[in-house]
Amino acid sequence: MKKKWYDYLWLAELTYLCLGLFNILFAWLGMIFFVTPLVIAIFGGGKTYCNRFCGRGQLLGILGDKLKLSRKAVPPKFLRSKWFRYGFLAFFMTMFGLMIISTYKVFTGLPLRQAVTLLWVFKLPWQWADVSSVAPWVAQFAFGFFGVMLTSTVLGLLTMVLFRPRSWCVFCPMGTMTQGICQLKHGKEFKENGRKSEENRGTAENSGE
Amino acid sequence: MNKGKSIAEIHKDCVACGTCVKVCPRSALSVFKGVGVVVDREKCIGCGKCAKVCPAGVISIVGGASE
């Protein structure tokens, strides 16, 4: 199949991670990866972002399939269960909220903490970053947000190696959120479509197919 | 003994990521408005390529000559 421009968006993901290491303020660009899927889902585009434009998903696919870094094992069932996916989304949003609060605290006068938190626990010192050109709260958000992006990348890589290449997609908070929006908008329609399909199957089997 | 046609069946836990859609040789799968994946029963040949790549492990091949 001929490749389209969006099949190369994994390069954007890779560039983003490199730019963030080079200058933490580039972390702000990650907001594009947060806002775009929601806008698409809200305005009727379904999960087009996940299906076509997600650079992270593509990157995990390349690493797992082409570079054969994945065991390609079936992930455990709990990973796809609603309670885990929505629980992880709630946890992720709570951590995101705490990050916003710490940004606000710096905005109101608290000193900037130059560290990127990985996996919500490990504080990586980031003293070498030059953030003198911007307001401290702008830098604080960048540190916090890059931590979120790095954490999800590490989880994506781990699950890619342990299970199937795009296992991260199963519990990705953005994917859960966009599917939730689509379910609210089109859930009934989807169920009806499934029922129709079952009826067709019955007719086909009865007619000896 | 089920002698019906082999076909892909999607569990309700499908996350609609679309990974299966890309590998289907007959374009029998599609993501329905971001909610889940639907199978075109006319087109599906039950080859199982989708089941092999599904990151959630929610696709199974049913029917065919299996008991």
CSV table of C-alpha atoms in Angstrom, one decimal, chain A residues 1 46-47 50-52 58 72 74-75 77 80-82 85 164 166-167 169-170 175 178-179 182-183 186-187 189-190 193-194 197-198 200-201 204-205 209, chain B residues 2-5 7 9 11-19 22 31-39 41-42 50-58 62-63:
chain,number,residue,atom,x,y,z
A,1,MET,CA,0.0,0.0,0.0
A,46,GLY,CA,-14.0,9.5,15.9
A,47,LYS,CA,-10.6,7.9,16.7
A,50,CYS,CA,-5.4,7.0,17.0
A,51,ASN,CA,-6.0,5.2,13.7
A,52,ARG,CA,-3.9,7.4,11.5
A,58,GLN,CA,3.5,4.3,14.7
A,72,LYS,CA,4.3,-10.2,20.5
A,74,VAL,CA,-1.1,-11.4,24.1
A,75,PRO,CA,-1.4,-8.8,26.9
A,77,LYS,CA,-6.9,-9.4,30.0
A,80,ARG,CA,-8.2,-4.0,28.3
A,81,SER,CA,-10.8,-4.1,31.1
A,82,LYS,CA,-12.9,-1.0,31.6
A,85,ARG,CA,-8.5,1.7,31.4
A,164,ARG,CA,2.4,-6.6,21.4
A,166,ARG,CA,1.0,-1.2,20.2
A,167,SER,CA,-0.1,-2.5,23.7
A,169,CYS,CA,-2.8,1.9,22.8
A,170,VAL,CA,-5.0,-0.4,24.9
A,175,GLY,CA,-7.4,6.7,23.5
A,178,THR,CA,-11.5,9.7,22.8
A,179,GLN,CA,-13.3,6.4,22.7
A,182,CYS,CA,-17.3,8.5,20.7
A,183,GLN,CA,-19.2,6.0,22.8
A,186,HIS,CA,-22.4,7.0,18.8
A,187,GLY,CA,-22.6,4.1,21.3
A,189,GLU,CA,-25.6,3.5,16.8
A,190,PHE,CA,-22.7,1.0,17.2
A,193,ASN,CA,-25.0,-1.8,13.7
A,194,GLY,CA,-23.7,-4.9,15.6
A,197,SER,CA,-24.7,-7.6,11.5
A,198,GLU,CA,-25.7,-10.5,13.8
A,200,ASN,CA,-27.3,-10.8,8.6
A,201,ARG,CA,-25.1,-13.6,9.9
A,204,ALA,CA,-26.5,-16.1,5.7
A,205,GLU,CA,-26.1,-19.3,7.8
A,209,GLU,CA,-23.5,-20.2,3.4
B,2,ASN,CA,-19.6,-26.0,12.8
B,3,LYS,CA,-19.1,-26.0,9.0
B,4,GLY,CA,-19.9,-22.3,8.6
B,5,LYS,CA,-17.4,-19.8,7.2
B,7,ILE,CA,-14.8,-15.2,10.5
B,9,GLU,CA,-15.2,-11.9,15.9
B,11,HIS,CA,-14.9,-8.8,21.7
B,12,LYS,CA,-16.8,-5.9,23.3
B,13,ASP,CA,-13.5,-4.7,25.0
B,14,CYS,CA,-12.2,-3.5,21.6
B,15,VAL,CA,-10.4,-0.2,22.0
B,16,ALA,CA,-10.8,0.9,18.4
B,17,CYS,CA,-7.1,1.6,17.9
B,18,GLY,CA,-7.4,0.4,14.2
B,19,THR,CA,-4.3,-1.8,14.2
B,22,LYS,CA,-4.3,-1.9,8.5
B,31,VAL,CA,-13.5,1.4,12.9
B,32,PHE,CA,-17.1,2.4,13.4
B,33,LYS,CA,-17.2,6.1,14.5
B,34,GLY,CA,-14.4,5.6,17.0
B,35,VAL,CA,-16.5,3.2,19.2
B,36,GLY,CA,-15.3,-0.2,18.0
B,37,VAL,CA,-14.4,-2.3,15.0
B,38,VAL,CA,-17.0,-3.9,12.8
B,39,VAL,CA,-16.4,-6.9,10.5
B,41,ARG,CA,-18.9,-10.7,7.0
B,42,GLU,CA,-19.1,-10.9,3.2
B,50,CYS,CA,-6.1,-9.2,12.5
B,51,ALA,CA,-6.1,-11.5,15.6
B,52,LYS,CA,-2.3,-11.8,15.5
B,53,VAL,CA,-1.8,-8.1,15.7
B,54,CYS,CA,-4.6,-6.9,17.9
B,55,PRO,CA,-2.8,-5.2,20.9
B,56,ALA,CA,-5.8,-5.9,23.1
B,57,GLY,CA,-6.1,-9.5,22.1
B,58,VAL,CA,-9.8,-9.1,21.5
B,62,VAL,CA,-14.8,-18.4,14.9
B,63,GLY,CA,-16.6,-20.8,12.7
